């Protein structure tokens, strides 16, 4: 039985590779992609999503549904220095996608699909959690009918990538992350920097991609991403943040999870977006999320390459 999922993205470079993984994975039934504002604008994220789907001739039957153009309360915080002006590292610039955008909005689409198949549909979020938060606010019952929610976000051991303590997705919309974490979703998993920082795509991995257009896309889209990582860490590689979230949905044995009580900071001068783990139970609250603490990174990269090489 294929696992049904809605993929919520802010298509930047790693979201794009995550989309490729989700579409090509035989284990998954991708019932829709919802787009939002994050790395880039909603419009750019939507355009990039369509271009990536066209790259692999993905079925036109996969709905692409636009969501929120801004965080719940804040102004957008784009990440062009990492993802490039276009959002996918300047790859596919000459591509004009004719792909139809499904009418309606992401929150309504998420609600409709979860409620029409109770207990069967999961949501994997690889951008800020704005669309999912809006779905929960509009129809709280989805909390009891969604099969599983996995989000790429947070940094449980407190080392951020956009501020000293906050990861980009929870920083970009901390109020949305707070709504999701406080909603009481029974099967909620955080795939944070603690594990995604180990999932490093290198030139060696890219050179094993057999399909020329896919190989060229990975090489071109990640070039600046890998260069930036080299300048910071001395390794020519880039973290597969979003693909790992999808990888965990495909095969949860890739990671070790710990049940944690976590809150997101939304009202501080220095720590907004920080995912705060109450390790000692000071708040007396039950665990609200399974946090990925360890990952078999090379086994994940092998899975990623194997799936991308499927015809
Ligand atoms: O911190 C990494 C996350 O922020 C990834 O989802 C990346 O695409 C950016 O959105
Ligand atoms: Ca993303």
Short mmCIF file of C-alpha atoms and ligand atoms in Angstrom, two decimals:
data_model
loop_
_atom_site.label_atom_id
_atom_site.label_comp_id
_atom_site.label_asym_id
_atom_site.label_seq_id
_atom_site.Cartn_x
_atom_site.Cartn_y
_atom_site.Cartn_z
CA UNK A 1 0.00 0.00 0.00
CA UNK A 2 1.54 3.34 -1.02
CA UNK A 3 1.78 5.95 1.72
CA UNK A 4 -0.39 8.98 0.89
CA UNK A 5 1.20 12.36 1.45
CA UNK A 6 0.79 16.04 0.87
CA UNK A 7 4.15 17.77 0.48
CA UNK A 8 4.25 21.41 1.66
CA UNK A 9 7.21 23.30 0.23
CA UNK A 10 8.93 26.70 -0.12
CA UNK A 11 10.85 25.54 -3.16
CA UNK A 12 14.37 26.36 -2.76
CA UNK A 13 17.17 24.04 -3.73
CA UNK A 14 16.70 21.29 -1.16
CA UNK A 15 12.91 21.42 -1.46
CA UNK A 16 13.40 20.78 -5.18
CA UNK A 17 15.45 17.65 -4.50
CA UNK A 18 12.84 16.59 -1.97
CA UNK A 19 10.13 16.91 -4.62
CA UNK A 20 12.20 14.74 -6.98
CA UNK A 21 12.53 12.12 -4.23
CA UNK A 22 8.82 12.17 -3.39
CA UNK A 23 7.65 11.91 -7.01
CA UNK A 24 10.08 9.13 -7.95
CA UNK A 25 9.61 7.09 -4.78
CA UNK A 26 7.44 4.03 -5.46
CA UNK A 27 6.58 3.86 -1.77
CA UNK A 28 4.67 7.14 -1.91
CA UNK A 29 1.36 8.33 -3.33
CA UNK A 30 1.91 12.09 -3.69
CA UNK A 31 -1.64 13.43 -3.60
CA UNK A 32 -0.60 17.06 -3.83
CA UNK A 33 2.06 19.70 -3.38
CA UNK A 34 1.20 22.90 -1.52
CA UNK A 35 3.45 25.90 -1.86
CA UNK A 36 4.22 28.73 0.50
CA UNK A 37 6.44 31.66 1.20
CA UNK A 38 9.80 30.88 2.77
CA UNK A 39 13.15 30.67 1.01
CA UNK A 40 11.57 32.70 -1.77
CA UNK A 41 8.19 34.29 -2.50
CA UNK A 42 5.06 32.19 -2.90
CA UNK A 43 5.09 32.90 -6.64
CA UNK A 44 8.74 31.85 -7.03
CA UNK A 45 8.25 28.75 -4.88
CA UNK A 46 5.27 27.77 -7.04
CA UNK A 47 7.12 28.41 -10.30
CA UNK A 48 10.13 26.43 -9.09
CA UNK A 49 7.90 23.55 -8.01
CA UNK A 50 6.33 23.35 -11.47
CA UNK A 51 9.72 23.50 -13.20
CA UNK A 52 11.04 20.63 -11.07
CA UNK A 53 7.93 18.53 -11.76
CA UNK A 54 8.39 19.18 -15.50
CA UNK A 55 12.07 18.15 -15.26
CA UNK A 56 10.98 14.57 -14.49
CA UNK A 57 7.75 14.66 -16.52
CA UNK A 58 5.77 14.22 -13.33
CA UNK A 59 2.08 13.41 -13.95
CA UNK A 60 0.01 16.57 -14.52
CA UNK A 61 -2.50 14.91 -12.19
CA UNK A 62 -0.38 15.87 -9.16
CA UNK A 63 -2.12 19.03 -7.89
CA UNK A 64 0.05 22.06 -7.17
CA UNK A 65 -1.87 24.35 -4.82
CA UNK A 66 -0.72 27.79 -3.74
CA UNK A 67 -0.80 28.72 -0.08
CA UNK A 68 0.20 31.63 2.05
CA UNK A 69 2.14 34.59 0.61
CA UNK A 70 3.32 35.61 4.08
CA UNK A 71 3.87 34.17 7.57
CA UNK A 72 0.94 34.27 10.02
CA UNK A 73 2.03 37.54 11.61
CA UNK A 74 5.45 38.53 10.32
CA UNK A 75 6.94 39.85 7.12
CA UNK A 76 8.54 37.29 4.80
CA UNK A 77 12.23 36.55 5.42
CA UNK A 78 13.62 35.25 2.12
CA UNK A 79 16.91 33.31 1.86
CA UNK A 80 18.19 34.33 -1.59
CA UNK A 81 21.82 34.33 -0.50
CA UNK A 82 21.60 30.57 -0.07
CA UNK A 83 19.09 29.61 -2.76
CA UNK A 84 19.87 32.27 -5.39
CA UNK A 85 17.69 34.97 -6.90
CA UNK A 86 15.36 32.43 -8.51
CA UNK A 87 15.40 29.99 -5.59
CA UNK A 88 16.91 26.93 -7.28
CA UNK A 89 20.46 28.14 -7.73
CA UNK A 90 19.91 29.49 -11.24
CA UNK A 91 19.05 26.06 -12.68
CA UNK A 92 16.19 25.66 -15.22
CA UNK A 93 16.18 29.43 -15.86
CA UNK A 94 15.25 28.87 -19.51
CA UNK A 95 12.30 26.62 -18.59
CA UNK A 96 8.77 28.06 -18.80
CA UNK A 97 6.38 25.62 -17.19
CA UNK A 98 2.88 25.30 -18.63
CA UNK A 99 1.78 23.20 -15.64
CA UNK A 100 -1.71 24.07 -14.36
CA UNK A 101 -2.00 25.42 -10.81
CA UNK A 102 -4.96 23.87 -9.02
CA UNK A 103 -7.50 26.53 -7.99
CA UNK A 104 -8.08 27.11 -4.31
CA UNK A 105 -5.67 27.51 -1.44
CA UNK A 106 -3.30 25.20 0.38
CA UNK A 107 -5.06 25.24 3.75
CA UNK A 108 -8.40 24.23 2.20
CA UNK A 109 -6.69 21.54 0.10
CA UNK A 110 -4.94 20.06 3.15
CA UNK A 111 -8.22 20.03 5.10
CA UNK A 112 -10.20 18.51 2.22
CA UNK A 113 -7.74 15.68 1.55
CA UNK A 114 -7.28 14.76 5.22
CA UNK A 115 -11.00 14.85 6.01
CA UNK A 116 -12.04 12.82 2.94
CA UNK A 117 -9.68 9.97 3.92
CA UNK A 118 -9.46 9.93 7.72
CA UNK A 119 -6.32 8.26 9.06
CA UNK A 120 -4.79 7.76 5.61
CA UNK A 121 -3.15 11.06 4.60
CA UNK A 122 0.13 12.39 6.01
CA UNK A 123 1.68 15.83 5.60
CA UNK A 124 5.40 16.46 5.16
CA UNK A 125 6.40 20.11 5.50
CA UNK A 126 9.75 21.32 4.19
CA UNK A 127 9.24 25.06 4.61
CA UNK A 128 7.77 27.36 7.23
CA UNK A 129 4.63 25.81 8.78
CA UNK A 130 2.26 28.59 7.76
CA UNK A 131 -0.02 26.51 5.49
CA UNK A 132 -0.37 23.66 7.98
CA UNK A 133 -0.98 26.09 10.84
CA UNK A 134 -3.77 27.76 8.85
CA UNK A 135 -5.33 24.35 8.13
CA UNK A 136 -5.37 23.55 11.85
CA UNK A 137 -6.82 26.97 12.74
CA UNK A 138 -9.57 26.60 10.12
CA UNK A 139 -10.41 22.94 10.88
CA UNK A 140 -8.94 21.68 14.21
CA UNK A 141 -10.44 18.23 13.54
CA UNK A 142 -7.64 17.48 11.07
CA UNK A 143 -5.41 16.90 14.10
CA UNK A 144 -7.38 13.72 14.85
CA UNK A 145 -7.61 12.56 11.22
CA UNK A 146 -4.14 13.24 9.80
CA UNK A 147 -2.10 10.03 9.78
CA UNK A 148 1.32 11.61 10.43
CA UNK A 149 3.00 15.01 10.24
CA UNK A 150 6.72 15.36 9.64
CA UNK A 151 8.37 18.77 9.39
CA UNK A 152 11.87 19.81 8.52
CA UNK A 153 12.58 22.45 11.12
CA UNK A 154 14.06 23.38 14.44
CA UNK A 155 17.34 22.62 16.13
CA UNK A 156 16.78 20.82 19.40
CA UNK A 157 20.35 21.25 20.55
CA UNK A 158 20.01 24.92 19.92
CA UNK A 159 22.48 25.66 17.16
CA UNK A 160 20.64 27.55 14.45
CA UNK A 161 21.42 28.30 10.82
CA UNK A 162 19.75 31.68 10.48
CA UNK A 163 20.31 33.04 14.00
CA UNK A 164 22.59 31.63 16.71
CA UNK A 165 19.71 29.52 18.05
CA UNK A 166 17.00 29.25 15.35
CA UNK A 167 16.63 27.14 12.21
CA UNK A 168 15.22 28.92 9.13
CA UNK A 169 11.74 27.32 8.89
CA UNK A 170 10.81 27.88 12.53
CA UNK A 171 12.46 31.33 12.45
CA UNK A 172 10.57 32.43 9.33
CA UNK A 173 7.19 31.73 10.97
CA UNK A 174 7.56 30.91 14.69
CA UNK A 175 3.87 31.56 15.35
CA UNK A 176 2.95 28.89 12.79
CA UNK A 177 5.44 26.43 14.29
CA UNK A 178 3.91 27.13 17.70
CA UNK A 179 0.38 26.42 16.41
CA UNK A 180 1.53 23.07 14.99
CA UNK A 181 3.45 22.05 18.11
CA UNK A 182 0.59 23.04 20.42
CA UNK A 183 -2.17 21.44 18.33
CA UNK A 184 -1.85 17.99 19.93
CA UNK A 185 -1.01 16.11 16.72
CA UNK A 186 -0.57 12.50 17.91
CA UNK A 187 2.04 11.49 15.36
CA UNK A 188 4.33 14.53 14.91
CA UNK A 189 8.03 14.28 14.01
CA UNK A 190 10.66 17.01 13.91
CA UNK A 191 13.50 16.52 11.43
CA UNK A 192 15.79 19.30 12.57
CA UNK A 193 19.30 20.53 11.92
CA UNK A 194 20.53 18.04 14.53
CA UNK A 195 20.16 15.30 11.90
CA UNK A 196 19.91 17.14 8.57
CA UNK A 197 23.38 18.68 9.05
CA UNK A 198 24.78 15.14 8.66
CA UNK A 199 22.89 14.41 5.41
CA UNK A 200 25.52 15.91 3.10
CA UNK A 201 25.24 15.62 -0.68
CA UNK A 202 28.68 15.67 -2.33
CA UNK A 203 29.94 15.75 -5.93
CA UNK A 204 30.60 12.01 -5.56
CA UNK A 205 26.88 11.41 -4.98
CA UNK A 206 25.92 13.72 -7.86
CA UNK A 207 28.28 11.90 -10.26
CA UNK A 208 26.38 8.67 -9.58
CA UNK A 209 23.13 10.16 -10.93
CA UNK A 210 22.62 8.43 -14.27
CA UNK A 211 19.88 10.48 -15.96
CA UNK A 212 21.71 13.42 -17.64
CA UNK A 213 19.05 16.12 -17.10
CA UNK A 214 18.72 15.13 -13.43
CA UNK A 215 22.48 14.99 -12.99
CA UNK A 216 22.88 18.45 -14.54
CA UNK A 217 20.08 19.87 -12.39
CA UNK A 218 21.60 18.57 -9.17
CA UNK A 219 25.06 19.79 -10.17
CA UNK A 220 23.92 23.28 -11.24
CA UNK A 221 21.28 23.92 -8.58
CA UNK A 222 23.56 22.94 -5.71
CA UNK A 223 26.78 24.60 -6.98
CA UNK A 224 26.50 27.82 -4.95
CA UNK A 225 24.94 25.91 -2.04
CA UNK A 226 27.98 23.58 -1.92
CA UNK A 227 30.39 26.49 -2.32
CA UNK A 228 28.79 28.33 0.60
CA UNK A 229 29.04 25.16 2.71
CA UNK A 230 32.75 24.81 1.74
CA UNK A 231 33.48 28.39 2.76
CA UNK A 232 31.92 27.75 6.17
CA UNK A 233 32.94 24.17 6.81
CA UNK A 234 35.79 23.28 4.44
CA UNK A 235 33.76 20.52 2.74
CA UNK A 236 32.32 20.72 -0.82
CA UNK A 237 28.85 19.49 0.11
CA UNK A 238 25.35 20.66 0.95
CA UNK A 239 22.88 19.56 3.58
CA UNK A 240 19.84 17.66 2.30
CA UNK A 241 17.54 19.18 4.93
CA UNK A 242 14.24 18.71 3.09
CA UNK A 243 14.97 15.44 1.30
CA UNK A 244 15.79 13.88 4.68
CA UNK A 245 12.34 14.81 6.00
CA UNK A 246 10.86 12.89 3.06
CA UNK A 247 13.39 10.11 3.60
CA UNK A 248 12.19 9.74 7.20
CA UNK A 249 8.61 9.46 5.89
CA UNK A 250 9.70 6.73 3.48
CA UNK A 251 11.82 4.84 6.03
CA UNK A 252 11.61 5.87 9.68
CA UNK A 253 14.41 3.42 10.59
CA UNK A 254 16.86 5.95 9.13
CA UNK A 255 16.62 7.95 12.36
CA UNK A 256 16.44 7.55 16.10
CA UNK A 257 13.69 9.67 17.69
CA UNK A 258 13.11 10.90 21.24
CA UNK A 259 9.71 11.98 22.61
CA UNK A 260 10.17 15.57 23.72
CA UNK A 261 8.18 18.46 25.16
CA UNK A 262 9.04 21.33 22.82
CA UNK A 263 7.93 24.95 22.54
CA UNK A 264 8.85 27.60 19.98
CA UNK A 265 9.99 31.04 21.10
CA UNK A 266 7.87 33.79 19.55
CA UNK A 267 8.51 36.86 21.70
CA UNK A 268 12.16 37.44 22.41
CA UNK A 269 14.84 39.82 21.17
CA UNK A 270 17.43 37.15 20.34
CA UNK A 271 15.74 33.74 20.27
CA UNK A 272 12.58 33.93 18.13
CA UNK A 273 12.09 30.64 16.27
CA UNK A 274 14.16 28.63 18.74
CA UNK A 275 12.74 25.16 19.43
CA UNK A 276 13.08 24.88 23.21
CA UNK A 277 13.22 21.32 24.59
CA UNK A 278 12.10 20.96 28.21
CA UNK A 279 14.61 18.18 28.93
CA UNK A 280 14.02 18.25 32.69
CA UNK A 281 10.21 18.46 32.61
CA UNK A 282 10.22 21.89 34.28
CA UNK A 283 6.97 22.82 32.58
CA UNK A 284 5.25 19.57 33.58
CA UNK A 285 3.90 19.16 30.04
CA UNK A 286 3.66 15.84 28.14
CA UNK A 287 5.84 15.19 25.09
CA UNK A 288 4.26 16.80 22.00
CA UNK A 289 6.75 15.77 19.30
CA UNK A 290 9.15 12.98 18.34
CA UNK A 291 12.48 14.66 17.67
CA UNK A 292 15.03 13.00 15.40
CA UNK A 293 18.28 12.83 17.34
CA UNK A 294 20.44 10.50 15.20
CA UNK A 295 20.51 9.56 11.52
CA UNK A 296 22.15 6.91 9.35
CA UNK A 297 23.25 9.62 6.92
CA UNK A 298 25.04 7.50 4.32
CA UNK A 299 22.16 5.02 4.20
CA UNK A 300 19.84 7.97 3.52
CA UNK A 301 22.11 9.36 0.76
CA UNK A 302 22.17 5.89 -0.83
CA UNK A 303 18.37 5.80 -0.70
CA UNK A 304 18.20 9.28 -2.29
CA UNK A 305 20.55 8.35 -5.14
CA UNK A 306 18.84 4.98 -5.70
CA UNK A 307 15.39 6.58 -5.97
CA UNK A 308 16.61 9.42 -8.21
CA UNK A 309 18.16 6.79 -10.50
CA UNK A 310 14.87 4.95 -10.89
CA UNK A 311 13.45 5.35 -14.39
O1 LIG B 1 16.92 25.26 7.56
C1 LIG B 1 16.75 24.58 6.36
C2 LIG B 1 15.37 24.78 5.83
O2 LIG B 1 15.16 26.15 5.50
C3 LIG B 1 15.12 24.03 4.51
O3 LIG B 1 13.77 23.72 4.42
C4 LIG B 1 15.48 25.02 3.47
O4 LIG B 1 14.80 24.80 2.23
C5 LIG B 1 14.99 26.28 4.11
O5 LIG B 1 13.59 26.39 3.82
CA1 LIG B 2 12.54 24.33 2.43
#
